[in-house]
């Protein structure tokens, strides 16, 4: 789910950047440091939308660096347990399949795939129903529910299920039109 | 950080955001319910890593997920745990993760301490699906964005970035591109402001921001779908059923063709 939140960060700036364009350099450094990162609390910082405030700089003892407290607004993406997402399948194997929803990876174990779907190996491994009417393969779009999340330093990884009502394949790229 | 030891066993630093009552069903009958130590741990740290144990509803009917529920009624974020990393400082103080019922809930309550004593936890009448209420622990001033709203914002940012950036070395970060693509694909509506206005009317019927956002993202067609995918709405079904039905009818007008 996307959020628009205000975050705060202490930015350190080398004295060589001091001058009339100090603020611009600070903002550029902020964007470079923060955009695309992932934190456990807020999820993926997708984009910075604005800088709200830059506080007074504090010279650090022993070095010439100056620390500025910067308050900024950003769009973040963070999955939650219980959330329903539409994801694109990236890989299928006998343990289940991997899907991506934005920057987040989701794994759906074969235990959380409906029992009537079986794994079919081959050039294009997939899960197919017994009558062949529904197929999950690479690039299929599926609606799934997040049932668990795990946060590493730089990414969020989720576990999902398609075993409940109204979950499963939305769009199968391999289906004949 | 304060360590909270239950039963004298040392706990690792815990920032688990849950008061946990884990029902360990090991060797316990369904009818046996014991009180577990109720411990609440704040999750205010941004260094939350690894899995955070969830609150497990000790209703032994819950056979799908073992999410502990909280006694105090305070809202906490719960993340299902897959496993605890070594650094994971959340922890279940007393009961082990309830794996008795299939263990699918990824609630491997793993206190790294050895002194964990699995205890059966009292069954709480709260529905299992209360866990799915998306108890979002948002920082102050946070605003939930539906996918269609996020798509608009991100497209605007992308427009600015391409205009302002003459430096070919500056590229969009990968999460940005992925998030933009995801938001665009899942933007189901033509008129985002109208959709937001329509959905905001549900607040009067006790629907939370998270639930409103979910309805906007899912783009459901029927009431059954809404209640199946957002079970937390069932608790106030008598209150919100009519309003949600009206909203679904209105949203159909804003749906895009894809």
XYZ file of C-alpha atoms in Angstrom:
435
model
C 0.000 0.000 0.000
C 1.244 3.482 -0.762
C 1.629 6.169 1.851
C 2.514 9.808 1.741
C 4.457 10.582 4.859
C 6.801 13.102 6.393
C 10.201 11.813 7.336
C 13.210 13.331 8.947
C 16.842 12.684 8.337
C 20.161 14.150 9.382
C 22.228 14.937 6.351
C 25.951 15.462 6.536
C 27.506 17.805 4.059
C 31.164 18.270 3.246
C 32.405 21.865 3.385
C 33.251 21.824 -0.305
C 29.524 22.017 -1.010
C 29.033 25.161 1.040
C 28.110 28.193 -0.917
C 25.122 29.825 -2.565
C 23.753 26.471 -3.734
C 23.983 24.758 -0.385
C 20.302 23.963 -0.223
C 20.187 22.498 -3.690
C 23.153 20.317 -2.945
C 21.566 19.169 0.261
C 18.344 18.244 -1.513
C 20.217 16.450 -4.262
C 22.169 14.477 -1.705
C 18.978 13.645 0.143
C 17.367 12.297 -2.991
C 20.425 10.312 -3.852
C 20.681 8.816 -0.394
C 17.058 8.100 0.255
C 15.149 7.410 -2.921
C 14.971 3.740 -3.668
C 15.961 2.639 -0.195
C 13.947 0.459 2.088
C 13.454 0.707 5.796
C 11.730 -1.645 8.117
C 9.423 0.928 9.480
C 8.311 2.764 6.398
C 8.939 0.351 3.605
C 10.321 1.386 0.261
C 10.882 5.083 -0.212
C 9.636 5.399 -3.733
C 10.013 9.106 -4.315
C 10.554 12.323 -2.439
C 7.762 14.784 -3.119
C 9.087 17.803 -1.295
C 11.374 19.185 1.336
C 9.481 20.708 4.183
C 12.229 22.185 6.287
C 15.980 22.267 6.579
C 17.166 23.049 10.060
C 20.279 24.825 11.176
C 23.498 23.059 10.465
C 25.660 21.794 13.253
C 29.393 21.545 12.759
C 30.697 18.214 13.882
C 33.674 18.314 16.160
C 36.851 16.988 14.741
C 35.731 17.164 11.131
C 34.480 19.926 8.957
C 31.245 18.203 8.143
C 28.002 19.891 8.999
C 24.867 18.026 9.936
C 21.536 19.402 8.790
C 18.230 18.019 10.041
C 16.018 17.755 6.981
C 12.292 17.182 7.058
C 10.860 15.918 3.811
C 7.798 14.273 2.377
C 7.909 11.068 0.456
C 5.767 8.421 -1.137
C 6.536 5.065 0.421
C 5.310 1.593 -0.375
C 4.856 -0.905 2.361
C 2.971 -4.161 2.339
C 0.892 -5.269 5.293
C -0.436 -8.542 6.450
C -3.954 -9.018 5.246
C -3.526 -6.728 2.302
C -4.839 -7.792 -1.077
C -2.479 -7.136 -3.947
C -2.369 -7.788 -7.635
C 1.037 -9.078 -8.546
C 2.814 -10.355 -11.621
C 4.321 -13.825 -11.507
C 8.044 -13.846 -12.101
C 9.011 -17.425 -11.453
C 7.244 -20.735 -10.972
C 8.706 -23.837 -9.422
C 7.486 -26.880 -7.595
C 7.676 -25.137 -4.242
C 5.356 -22.395 -5.372
C 5.718 -19.208 -7.327
C 7.271 -15.801 -6.933
C 5.446 -12.646 -7.844
C 6.211 -8.969 -7.788
C 4.012 -6.136 -6.718
C 5.910 -2.932 -7.275
C 9.239 -3.163 -5.522
C 8.091 -5.987 -3.257
C 8.661 -9.680 -3.844
C 6.005 -12.123 -2.762
C 6.271 -15.857 -2.520
C 3.238 -18.110 -2.655
C 3.951 -21.565 -1.429
C 2.335 -24.536 -3.113
C 0.583 -25.179 0.192
C -1.216 -21.913 -0.301
C -2.239 -22.631 -3.849
C -5.621 -24.293 -4.317
C -5.403 -28.065 -4.141
C -6.845 -28.567 -7.563
C -3.896 -26.810 -9.166
C -0.882 -28.933 -9.882
C 2.627 -28.096 -10.878
C 3.539 -28.829 -14.468
C 7.220 -28.741 -15.264
C 8.617 -27.983 -18.680
C 9.873 -25.042 -20.662
C 7.263 -22.891 -19.079
C 6.617 -24.328 -15.618
C 3.145 -23.549 -14.389
C 0.354 -24.484 -12.061
C -2.736 -25.707 -13.843
C -6.119 -26.902 -12.762
C -7.109 -30.453 -13.577
C -9.345 -29.319 -16.404
C -6.729 -26.953 -17.757
C -8.973 -23.947 -17.474
C -6.780 -21.913 -15.158
C -3.065 -21.602 -15.427
C -0.471 -19.702 -13.431
C 2.789 -19.138 -15.246
C 5.383 -16.438 -15.677
C 3.847 -13.033 -16.382
C 0.406 -14.101 -15.201
C -1.364 -11.551 -13.059
C -2.674 -12.900 -9.810
C -4.594 -11.432 -6.950
C -3.167 -12.602 -3.661
C -3.364 -11.860 0.006
C -0.292 -11.108 2.071
C -0.096 -13.338 5.083
C 3.373 -12.570 6.280
C 6.131 -10.074 5.771
C 9.820 -10.009 6.407
C 12.027 -6.993 6.378
C 15.698 -7.079 5.592
C 17.998 -4.116 5.522
C 17.235 -3.292 1.941
C 14.116 -5.112 0.941
C 10.804 -6.394 2.058
C 9.778 -9.910 1.279
C 6.305 -11.265 1.679
C 4.444 -14.516 1.800
C 1.096 -14.674 0.111
C -1.804 -16.967 -0.498
C -4.278 -17.457 -3.293
C -6.239 -20.096 -1.500
C -9.056 -17.893 -0.340
C -12.176 -16.690 -2.066
C -11.817 -14.150 -4.838
C -8.089 -14.745 -5.103
C -6.178 -16.243 -7.980
C -5.425 -15.569 -11.585
C -6.681 -12.342 -13.079
C -4.978 -12.408 -16.382
C -3.130 -15.197 -18.064
C -0.839 -14.042 -20.834
C -0.857 -17.463 -22.395
C -4.598 -17.698 -22.730
C -5.907 -17.534 -26.226
C -7.843 -14.379 -26.923
C 16.377 -1.366 25.559
C 14.177 -2.718 28.147
C 13.949 -6.356 28.220
C 10.868 -7.913 29.402
C 11.228 -11.278 30.798
C 8.368 -13.505 31.175
C 8.700 -16.222 33.625
C 12.165 -15.247 34.433
C 13.507 -16.053 31.059
C 15.572 -13.355 29.506
C 14.183 -11.919 26.410
C 16.123 -10.477 23.635
C 15.514 -6.870 22.983
C 12.048 -6.762 21.949
C 10.401 -4.260 19.836
C 7.674 -6.484 18.784
C 4.612 -4.525 18.343
C 2.254 -6.890 19.848
C 0.876 -7.942 23.013
C 1.025 -11.524 22.452
C -1.009 -14.284 23.526
C 0.107 -17.178 21.655
C -1.781 -20.303 21.881
C 0.536 -23.120 21.864
C -1.471 -26.107 21.207
C 1.172 -28.495 22.051
C -0.364 -30.964 24.283
C -3.275 -28.787 25.089
C -6.805 -29.622 24.548
C -8.975 -27.311 22.736
C -10.927 -26.714 25.762
C -8.008 -25.815 27.857
C -7.388 -22.219 28.091
C -4.898 -20.668 30.288
C -3.946 -17.182 30.724
C -0.653 -16.318 29.259
C 1.478 -13.528 30.401
C 0.355 -10.455 28.687
C 3.219 -8.397 27.546
C 3.086 -5.386 25.400
C 6.054 -4.171 23.609
C 6.186 -0.931 21.746
C 7.257 -0.846 18.239
C 8.691 2.573 17.895
C 12.010 1.665 16.503
C 12.806 2.041 12.912
C 15.256 -0.755 13.081
C 12.662 -3.380 13.157
C 14.108 -6.247 11.301
C 13.145 -9.710 10.601
C 9.779 -10.974 11.414
C 7.653 -9.518 14.004
C 5.532 -11.915 15.780
C 1.931 -11.561 15.363
C -0.756 -11.678 17.822
C -2.388 -14.983 17.642
C -6.006 -15.311 18.300
C -6.240 -18.074 20.656
C -9.552 -19.078 19.418
C -8.822 -22.571 18.544
C -11.080 -22.306 15.665
C -8.442 -20.341 14.002
C -6.860 -22.917 11.975
C -5.476 -20.860 9.265
C -3.283 -18.448 10.876
C -1.903 -18.120 14.192
C -2.019 -14.536 14.915
C -2.144 -13.596 18.433
C -4.594 -11.042 19.376
C -4.115 -8.463 21.883
C -5.908 -8.235 25.038
C -5.625 -4.655 25.672
C -7.276 -3.556 22.558
C -4.456 -1.283 21.686
C -3.628 -1.144 18.096
C -0.371 -2.601 17.087
C 1.140 -3.434 13.843
C 1.442 -7.090 13.346
C 3.511 -8.720 10.782
C 3.425 -12.372 10.302
C 6.666 -13.937 11.072
C 8.359 -16.300 8.867
C 11.213 -16.866 11.093
C 13.059 -14.724 13.423
C 16.357 -13.560 12.292
C 19.137 -13.457 14.707
C 18.681 -9.782 15.022
C 15.025 -9.791 15.362
C 14.405 -8.173 18.560
C 10.712 -8.654 18.685
C 9.760 -11.578 20.585
C 7.120 -13.623 22.033
C 7.750 -13.619 25.643
C 6.067 -16.693 26.771
C 4.386 -18.793 24.258
C 5.960 -20.185 21.264
C 4.453 -19.458 17.982
C 1.400 -21.386 17.503
C 2.219 -23.966 15.018
C -0.221 -26.386 16.318
C -2.715 -25.622 13.697
C -0.835 -26.084 10.588
C 1.578 -23.342 11.297
C 0.695 -21.576 8.198
C 0.592 -18.299 9.810
C 4.286 -17.943 9.791
C 4.148 -17.199 13.372
C 7.121 -19.022 14.398
C 7.282 -17.433 17.687
C 10.830 -17.737 18.335
C 12.220 -16.292 21.342
C 15.807 -16.861 21.135
C 15.871 -17.330 24.784
C 15.687 -20.771 25.949
C 13.297 -20.230 28.669
C 10.201 -20.010 26.598
C 7.461 -21.980 27.994
C 4.675 -22.631 25.625
C 1.443 -21.893 27.249
C -2.026 -22.149 26.064
C -3.507 -18.775 25.791
C -6.958 -17.653 26.572
C -9.312 -17.697 23.717
C -10.515 -14.303 22.888
C -13.859 -13.736 21.318
C -12.464 -11.355 18.757
C -12.763 -12.713 15.295
C -9.686 -14.068 13.645
C -10.140 -11.658 10.861
C -9.678 -8.783 13.217
C -6.041 -9.348 12.575
C -6.628 -8.409 9.028
C -7.917 -5.073 10.044
C -4.752 -3.578 8.739
C -3.922 -2.055 12.046
C -1.602 0.293 10.405
C 0.801 1.967 12.664
C 1.289 5.054 10.696
C 3.526 7.878 11.655
C 1.677 11.043 12.412
C 0.497 12.883 9.386
C 0.761 9.869 7.133
C -1.782 9.647 4.412
C -2.871 6.482 2.711
C -2.797 6.612 -1.037
C -4.789 4.397 -3.302
C -2.937 2.966 -6.241
C -4.624 5.363 -8.633
C -3.656 8.355 -6.513
C -0.104 7.097 -6.215
C 0.049 6.640 -9.978
C -0.877 10.289 -10.477
C 1.687 11.520 -7.991
C 4.460 9.348 -9.332
C 3.737 10.277 -12.927
C 3.980 13.917 -12.012
C 7.287 13.320 -10.326
C 8.539 11.410 -13.306
C 7.574 14.307 -15.518
C 9.528 16.727 -13.356
C 12.529 14.508 -13.200
C 12.818 14.088 -16.930
C 12.445 17.808 -17.485
C 14.874 18.890 -14.808
C 17.449 16.281 -15.317
C 19.773 17.022 -18.180
C 22.341 14.783 -16.731
C 22.151 11.455 -18.487
C 23.813 9.820 -15.534
C 20.793 10.479 -13.365
C 18.412 7.594 -13.619
C 15.223 6.707 -11.915
C 15.834 4.376 -9.006
C 14.546 0.925 -9.692
C 11.927 0.903 -6.929
C 10.503 4.080 -8.408
C 10.088 2.561 -11.850
C 8.610 -0.608 -10.435
C 6.270 1.263 -8.146
C 5.126 3.529 -10.964
C 4.471 0.614 -13.255
C 2.609 -1.221 -10.519
C 0.487 1.798 -9.657
C -0.373 2.422 -13.299
C -1.417 -1.166 -13.871
C -3.609 -1.146 -10.792
C -5.183 2.233 -11.373
C -8.706 1.194 -12.163
C -10.415 4.544 -12.260
C -10.619 7.500 -14.579
C -11.428 10.216 -12.060
C -9.375 9.812 -8.930
C -10.753 12.760 -6.991
C -14.319 11.634 -7.431
C -13.434 8.136 -6.365
C -11.801 9.479 -3.239
C -14.842 11.599 -2.448
C -17.154 8.653 -2.872
C -15.045 6.414 -0.680
C -14.637 9.018 2.032
C -18.362 8.826 2.675
C -17.774 5.366 4.128
C -15.982 6.877 7.097
C -19.307 7.797 8.575
C -20.139 4.110 8.699
C -17.126 3.129 10.701
C -14.902 2.097 7.829
C -11.242 2.810 8.518
C -8.802 4.523 6.190
C -7.031 1.269 5.516
C -10.236 -0.461 4.574
C -11.279 2.404 2.325
C -7.946 2.240 0.587
C -8.267 -1.506 0.140
C -11.691 -1.115 -1.442
C -10.233 1.442 -3.817
C -7.357 -0.821 -4.735
C -9.320 -4.034 -5.107
C -12.104 -2.492 -7.178
C -14.649 -5.068 -6.087
C -17.769 -5.805 -8.060
C -19.988 -7.323 -5.401
C -20.577 -7.001 -1.714
C -19.574 -10.613 -1.200
C -16.219 -9.846 -2.660
C -15.738 -6.914 -0.336
C -16.539 -8.880 2.778
C -14.530 -11.881 1.657
C -11.416 -9.862 0.949
C -11.721 -7.401 3.817
C -13.089 -9.525 6.631
C -12.692 -6.781 9.183
C -15.665 -5.028 7.623
C -17.865 -7.871 8.751
C -17.762 -6.702 12.324
C -19.830 -3.690 11.370
C -21.734 -5.261 8.561
C -25.073 -4.106 9.817
C -23.794 -0.575 9.748
C -21.891 -0.419 6.521
C -23.558 -2.839 4.158
C -25.879 -0.350 2.547
C -23.252 2.327 2.260
C -20.747 -0.020 0.682
C -23.325 -1.228 -1.821
C -23.986 2.380 -2.830
C -20.300 3.086 -3.122
C -19.732 0.073 -5.337
C -22.474 1.252 -7.650
C -20.895 4.715 -7.829
C -17.413 3.349 -8.405
C -18.605 1.361 -11.371
C -19.125 4.648 -13.173
C -15.513 5.616 -12.784
C -14.034 2.361 -13.846
C -11.620 2.392 -16.745
C -12.061 0.067 -19.604
C -8.963 -2.038 -18.839
